[in-house]
Short mmCIF file of C-alpha atoms in Angstrom, two decimals:
data_model
loop_
_atom_site.label_atom_id
_atom_site.label_comp_id
_atom_site.label_asym_id
_atom_site.label_seq_id
_atom_site.Cartn_x
_atom_site.Cartn_y
_atom_site.Cartn_z
CA MET A 1 70.23 25.76 8.16
CA ASP A 2 66.95 27.58 7.36
CA VAL A 3 64.12 25.35 6.75
CA SER A 4 61.36 27.92 6.94
CA ASN A 5 60.68 27.91 3.22
CA ILE A 6 60.56 24.19 2.96
CA LEU A 7 58.05 23.98 5.68
CA ALA A 8 56.09 26.79 4.23
CA SER A 9 55.83 24.96 0.83
CA HIS A 10 55.01 21.70 2.71
CA ALA A 11 52.28 23.43 4.67
CA ALA A 12 50.75 25.10 1.53
CA LYS A 13 50.15 21.65 0.08
CA PHE A 14 47.76 20.87 3.11
CA GLN A 15 46.20 24.38 3.14
CA THR A 16 42.45 24.65 3.21
CA THR A 17 40.79 25.95 -0.03
CA ASN A 18 38.25 28.30 0.39
CA VAL A 19 35.18 28.92 -1.81
CA GLU A 20 34.64 32.56 -2.20
CA LYS A 21 31.40 33.68 -3.68
CA ASP A 22 29.05 36.66 -3.52
CA ILE A 23 26.38 34.38 -1.75
CA ALA A 24 27.95 31.86 0.43
CA ILE A 25 27.22 28.27 -0.19
CA GLU A 26 24.55 26.83 2.30
CA VAL A 27 26.00 23.25 3.50
CA ASP A 28 23.84 20.85 5.30
CA PRO A 29 26.19 18.33 6.73
CA GLY A 30 23.43 16.23 7.81
CA TYR A 31 22.12 15.41 4.63
CA LEU A 32 25.70 15.77 2.96
CA THR A 33 24.27 18.41 0.62
CA THR A 34 25.04 21.93 -0.65
CA ALA A 35 22.84 24.77 -2.14
CA ASP A 36 24.35 27.58 -4.39
CA PHE A 37 21.93 30.49 -4.86
CA ASN A 38 24.31 32.57 -6.70
CA SER A 39 23.22 33.72 -10.28
CA ILE A 40 24.34 31.94 -13.33
CA ASP A 41 27.12 33.41 -15.57
CA GLU A 42 25.28 33.39 -18.77
CA GLU A 43 28.61 33.90 -20.82
CA SER A 44 30.38 30.89 -19.21
CA TYR A 45 27.06 28.96 -19.45
CA LYS A 46 26.73 29.49 -23.15
CA TRP A 47 30.43 29.32 -24.07
CA ASN A 48 31.28 25.82 -22.37
CA LEU A 49 28.46 24.22 -20.49
CA GLU A 50 30.66 21.17 -19.38
CA GLU A 51 33.27 23.30 -17.98
CA HIS A 52 30.79 25.48 -16.08
CA LEU A 53 28.84 22.63 -14.61
CA GLN A 54 32.18 21.20 -13.57
CA SER A 55 33.14 24.66 -11.86
CA LEU A 56 29.92 24.58 -10.08
CA ALA A 57 30.14 20.85 -8.77
CA ARG A 58 33.93 21.42 -7.74
CA ASP A 59 32.74 24.53 -5.57
CA GLY A 60 30.02 22.63 -3.82
CA THR A 61 31.95 19.52 -3.19
CA GLN A 62 34.76 21.83 -1.87
CA ALA A 63 32.46 23.46 0.49
CA LEU A 64 30.99 20.30 1.83
CA ILE A 65 34.49 18.72 2.37
CA ASN A 66 35.53 21.82 4.45
CA ALA A 67 32.46 21.69 6.49
CA LEU A 68 33.10 17.80 7.12
CA PHE A 69 36.55 18.53 8.08
CA SER A 70 35.40 20.98 10.77
CA LEU A 71 33.18 18.40 12.58
CA PRO A 72 34.09 16.45 15.51
CA THR A 73 35.48 12.87 14.82
CA ALA A 74 35.43 9.44 16.38
CA SER A 75 38.15 6.75 16.05
CA SER A 76 37.06 3.39 14.35
CA PRO A 77 39.00 0.47 12.95
CA GLU A 78 38.62 2.02 9.55
CA GLY A 79 39.87 5.45 10.42
CA PRO A 80 38.62 8.69 11.97
CA ILE A 81 34.71 9.14 11.23
CA ALA A 82 32.95 12.40 11.21
CA GLN A 83 29.94 12.80 13.50
CA LEU A 84 27.25 14.52 11.51
CA PRO A 85 24.94 16.76 13.11
CA PRO A 86 21.30 16.51 12.66
CA PRO A 87 19.90 18.00 9.26
CA THR A 88 18.71 21.37 9.21
CA THR A 89 17.11 21.23 5.71
CA GLU A 90 13.28 20.74 5.79
CA LEU A 91 12.21 18.20 3.22
CA PRO A 92 8.48 17.86 2.32
CA ARG A 93 6.59 14.71 3.57
CA ALA A 94 6.02 11.70 1.07
CA LYS A 95 2.65 11.25 2.72
CA PRO A 96 0.34 13.58 4.36
CA LEU A 97 0.00 13.77 8.04
CA PRO A 98 -1.90 10.85 9.68
CA LYS A 99 -5.48 11.74 10.85
CA PRO A 100 -6.07 11.76 14.30
CA LYS A 101 -7.97 8.71 15.51
CA PRO A 102 -11.17 9.59 17.06
CA PRO A 103 -11.63 9.14 20.81
CA THR A 104 -13.10 5.81 22.33
CA LYS A 105 -16.14 5.64 24.54
CA TRP A 106 -13.82 5.07 27.50
CA GLU A 107 -11.92 8.17 26.59
CA LEU A 108 -14.80 10.38 26.12
CA PHE A 109 -16.09 9.20 29.63
CA ALA A 110 -12.62 9.66 31.23
CA ALA A 111 -12.44 13.03 29.77
CA ALA A 112 -16.04 14.08 31.17
CA LYS A 113 -14.90 12.38 34.62
CA GLY A 114 -11.45 13.86 34.69
CA ILE A 115 -9.97 10.51 35.04
CA GLN A 116 -6.28 10.54 33.86
CA LYS A 117 -4.82 7.46 32.37
CA LYS A 118 -2.07 5.76 34.24
CA LYS A 119 0.41 3.55 32.35
CA LYS A 120 0.74 0.04 33.68
CA GLU A 121 4.24 -1.52 33.79
CA LYS A 122 4.67 -4.78 31.58
CA LYS A 123 6.50 -6.50 34.62
CA GLU A 124 4.87 -7.33 37.88
CA TRP A 125 6.30 -8.52 41.12
CA ASP A 126 5.43 -12.10 42.02
CA GLU A 127 5.75 -13.11 45.64
CA GLU A 128 5.66 -16.59 45.11
CA ARG A 129 8.38 -16.94 42.60
CA GLN A 130 10.40 -13.80 44.05
CA GLU A 131 10.87 -12.33 40.53
CA TRP A 132 9.51 -9.96 38.00
CA VAL A 133 6.98 -11.54 35.71
CA ASP A 134 5.08 -10.28 32.66
CA ARG A 135 1.60 -9.18 33.35
CA TRP A 136 0.30 -10.79 30.12
CA GLY A 137 1.52 -13.30 27.70
CA LYS A 138 2.72 -16.75 27.49
CA ASP A 139 3.96 -17.11 31.18
CA GLY A 140 2.14 -14.07 32.34
CA LYS A 141 0.85 -13.11 35.74
CA ASN A 142 -2.91 -13.49 34.40
CA LYS A 143 -2.60 -17.18 33.71
CA GLN A 144 -1.18 -18.15 37.19
CA VAL A 145 -4.61 -19.22 38.41
CA GLU A 146 -4.76 -21.85 35.33
CA GLU A 147 -1.29 -23.13 36.28
CA GLN A 148 -0.87 -23.28 40.09
CA TRP A 149 -1.25 -26.58 41.77
CA LEU A 150 -3.52 -25.64 44.61
CA THR A 151 -6.66 -23.50 44.12
CA GLU A 152 -9.51 -22.66 46.72
CA VAL A 153 -12.76 -24.02 45.91
CA PRO A 154 -16.09 -21.97 46.93
CA HIS A 155 -18.33 -23.78 49.36
CA ASN A 156 -21.27 -23.67 47.03
CA ALA A 157 -19.06 -24.83 44.02
CA ASN A 158 -20.52 -28.11 42.12
CA ILE A 159 -18.92 -31.39 42.50
CA ASP A 160 -17.45 -31.33 39.07
CA HIS A 161 -15.95 -27.73 39.49
CA ASP A 162 -12.59 -27.21 37.78
CA PRO A 163 -10.94 -24.23 38.86
CA ARG A 164 -8.52 -24.27 35.86
CA LYS A 165 -11.36 -24.65 33.29
CA THR A 166 -13.16 -21.79 35.07
CA ALA A 167 -10.23 -19.42 35.16
CA ARG A 168 -9.47 -20.32 31.45
CA GLU A 169 -13.16 -19.32 30.47
CA GLU A 170 -13.10 -16.27 32.42
CA ARG A 171 -9.89 -15.24 30.79
CA LYS A 172 -11.23 -15.86 27.18
CA ALA A 173 -14.37 -14.14 28.14
CA ARG A 174 -12.26 -11.05 29.12
CA VAL A 175 -10.36 -11.06 25.85
CA ALA A 176 -13.63 -11.51 23.73
CA LYS A 177 -15.23 -8.49 25.44
CA ASN A 178 -11.99 -6.33 24.70
CA GLU A 179 -12.23 -7.56 21.17
CA LYS A 180 -16.07 -6.54 20.86
CA GLN A 181 -15.40 -3.05 22.51
CA ARG A 182 -12.41 -2.55 19.86
CA LEU A 183 -14.85 -3.47 17.10
CA GLN A 184 -17.48 -1.16 18.57
CA ASN A 185 -15.14 1.65 18.73
CA LEU A 186 -14.13 1.26 15.04
CA ALA A 187 -17.81 1.16 13.88
CA ARG A 188 -18.40 4.15 16.11
CA ALA A 189 -15.45 5.88 14.42
CA ALA A 190 -16.57 5.01 10.88
CA GLU A 191 -20.18 6.48 11.51
CA THR A 192 -20.74 9.80 9.53
CA THR A 193 -23.55 12.32 9.88
CA PRO A 194 -26.69 11.99 7.91
CA GLN A 195 -25.69 15.06 5.65
CA GLU A 196 -22.31 13.26 4.77
CA SER A 197 -24.28 10.10 3.98
CA ARG A 198 -26.52 11.74 1.75
CA LYS A 199 -23.64 13.68 0.07
CA ARG A 200 -21.82 10.36 -0.65
CA ASP A 201 -24.96 8.87 -2.08
CA ILE A 202 -25.56 11.68 -4.40
CA GLU A 203 -22.01 11.69 -5.58
CA ARG A 204 -22.29 7.87 -6.30
CA THR A 205 -25.54 8.29 -8.39
CA LEU A 206 -23.98 11.34 -10.19
CA VAL A 207 -21.00 9.12 -11.14
CA GLN A 208 -23.40 6.30 -12.51
CA ALA A 209 -25.40 8.79 -14.53
CA ARG A 210 -22.27 10.27 -15.99
CA THR A 211 -20.93 7.05 -17.04
CA SER A 212 -24.31 5.80 -18.60
CA THR A 213 -23.58 8.00 -21.75
CA ALA A 214 -21.83 6.89 -24.50
CA SER A 215 -18.92 9.32 -23.84
CA MET A 216 -18.81 8.28 -20.41
CA GLY A 217 -19.73 11.85 -19.17
CA ARG A 218 -17.01 13.47 -20.96
CA PHE A 219 -18.96 16.07 -22.96
CA ASP A 220 -21.71 16.62 -20.54
CA LYS A 221 -22.18 19.99 -18.61
CA GLN A 222 -20.16 19.98 -15.54
CA LEU A 223 -21.37 21.15 -12.06
CA GLU A 224 -19.79 23.64 -9.76
CA GLY A 225 -17.13 21.94 -7.87
CA GLU A 226 -17.58 18.52 -9.66
CA LYS A 227 -14.41 16.45 -10.66
CA LYS A 228 -14.11 15.84 -14.38
CA PRO A 229 -15.07 12.22 -15.24
CA ARG A 230 -12.29 9.90 -16.51
CA GLY A 231 -13.27 8.47 -19.77
CA ILE A 232 -12.15 5.14 -21.21
CA LYS A 233 -9.17 5.38 -23.67
CA ARG A 234 -9.70 2.96 -26.56
CA LYS A 235 -6.52 1.57 -28.04
CA PHE A 236 -6.17 1.45 -31.73
CA ASN A 237 -3.59 -0.28 -33.72
CA PRO A 238 -1.44 1.92 -35.99
CA THR A 239 -2.26 1.87 -39.67
CA GLU A 240 1.19 1.75 -40.82
CA THR A 241 3.17 -0.75 -39.28
CA SER A 242 6.98 -2.24 -39.90
CA ALA A 243 7.38 -5.46 -41.87
CA ASP A 244 8.70 -7.06 -38.61
CA ASP A 245 5.62 -6.31 -36.68
CA GLU A 246 3.28 -7.34 -39.45
CA ARG A 247 5.23 -10.58 -39.76
CA LYS A 248 4.82 -11.24 -36.00
CA ALA A 249 1.08 -10.44 -36.03
CA SER A 250 0.68 -12.97 -39.15
CA LEU A 251 2.66 -15.89 -37.35
CA ALA A 252 0.53 -15.12 -34.09
CA LEU A 253 -2.66 -15.36 -36.11
CA LEU A 254 -1.51 -18.60 -37.98
CA THR A 255 -0.44 -20.08 -34.57
CA ARG A 256 -3.82 -19.41 -32.99
CA MET A 257 -5.89 -20.81 -36.19
CA GLU A 258 -3.60 -23.84 -35.87
CA SER A 259 -4.41 -24.38 -32.17
CA ASP A 260 -8.23 -24.07 -32.82
CA ASP A 261 -7.87 -26.67 -35.57
CA LYS A 262 -6.12 -28.89 -33.17
CA LYS A 263 -9.11 -28.41 -30.59
CA MET A 264 -11.64 -29.29 -33.32
CA ARG A 265 -9.71 -32.39 -34.55
CA LYS A 266 -9.75 -33.55 -30.91
CA GLU A 267 -13.34 -33.01 -30.57
CA SER A 268 -14.11 -34.69 -33.90
CA PRO A 269 -14.61 -38.50 -33.96
CA ARG A 270 -12.70 -38.96 -37.25
CA GLU A 271 -8.98 -37.81 -37.64
CA GLY A 272 -8.78 -35.12 -40.16
CA ASN A 273 -12.36 -33.85 -39.99
CA ILE A 274 -12.23 -30.17 -39.18
CA VAL A 275 -16.10 -30.23 -38.55
CA ASN A 276 -17.61 -31.49 -35.41
CA VAL A 277 -19.64 -34.53 -36.56
CA ARG A 278 -21.54 -34.79 -33.46
CA LYS A 279 -22.48 -31.13 -32.96
CA ALA A 280 -23.56 -31.05 -36.80
CA VAL A 281 -25.74 -33.98 -36.13
CA ARG A 282 -27.16 -32.64 -33.15
CA HIS A 283 -28.15 -29.44 -34.99
CA ALA A 284 -29.52 -31.26 -37.99
CA SER A 285 -31.68 -33.32 -35.94
CA LYS A 286 -32.95 -30.18 -34.06
CA GLY A 287 -33.52 -28.63 -37.49
CA GLU A 288 -35.34 -31.63 -38.92
CA GLY A 289 -37.66 -31.56 -35.79
CA ALA A 290 -38.38 -28.06 -36.21
CA ILE A 291 -39.02 -28.58 -39.99
CA ALA A 292 -41.70 -31.49 -39.03
CA LEU A 293 -43.26 -29.26 -36.51
CA ALA A 294 -43.81 -26.64 -39.11
CA ARG A 295 -45.23 -29.07 -41.46
CA LYS A 296 -47.54 -30.47 -39.03
CA GLY A 297 -48.78 -26.95 -38.11
CA GLU A 298 -49.39 -26.19 -41.82
CA ASP A 299 -51.45 -29.56 -42.37
CA GLY A 300 -53.52 -28.90 -39.29
CA LYS A 301 -54.19 -25.28 -40.65
CA LYS A 302 -55.08 -26.68 -44.12
CA ARG A 303 -57.33 -29.33 -42.59
CA LYS A 304 -58.92 -26.84 -40.20
CA GLY A 305 -59.69 -24.77 -43.37
CA ARG A 306 -60.96 -27.61 -45.30
CA ARG A 307 -63.38 -28.54 -42.49
#
């Protein structure tokens, strides 16, 4: 029995579909992306846009699937997984490259003397414990003097000499010294030349002078290389609004007036009296005192004139 036709038809079902175009589609399996640089067919684009876009998407997806099936695979409980290669497409950075840190005082000295930095290991061998211990940290080697049960005391030490306390103070002094040097390095790196400092002061003064005008420097004459000042945008409510917006604004105004009325009622000694009586009496008394002083002055002037 000849089954070659059956096998050929069965193999045709699983035959790889190749995408043939004038310019081959670029595939980046690392990012799972494709790029089609062929020119757009204006006739199909204008005649049926949806069908044209579906055709382009189908060709790009087919090219990506063909590239994925050609990659090496690894077995997993979910099935074979393709091992993606590193991406080849260069993407722009989201942020600029970090600026190099200025060298510290010790790095400048080491570069001048030709001293090369030797990296110390985090672990150090302890002969007493016969194990590797951390150089620093909670159980570090630098704290063994504070924790050991026997410590040699110098001959010229005082009677109340405490080796643990002395070692702890020395360790804290070293930590404080390192922190001080770190702050000095940061301050030294932040220092600028007199020209840069002068330029920054001039720019600050110029901005203050620009913003002192009514237009916030918007209509002032711009200098060469000067950035355009950013003015303050005033927001005005539209003259024509919908009935719903006008109703909400009116309700908000009535609510605010009602809350102010309640506050004045609380401050007033009598319930239902909108006017703050105490405040009114105080202003009235001040007014009467002023009137009395004015009358007294007028009487004094008159008497002085009569004399």
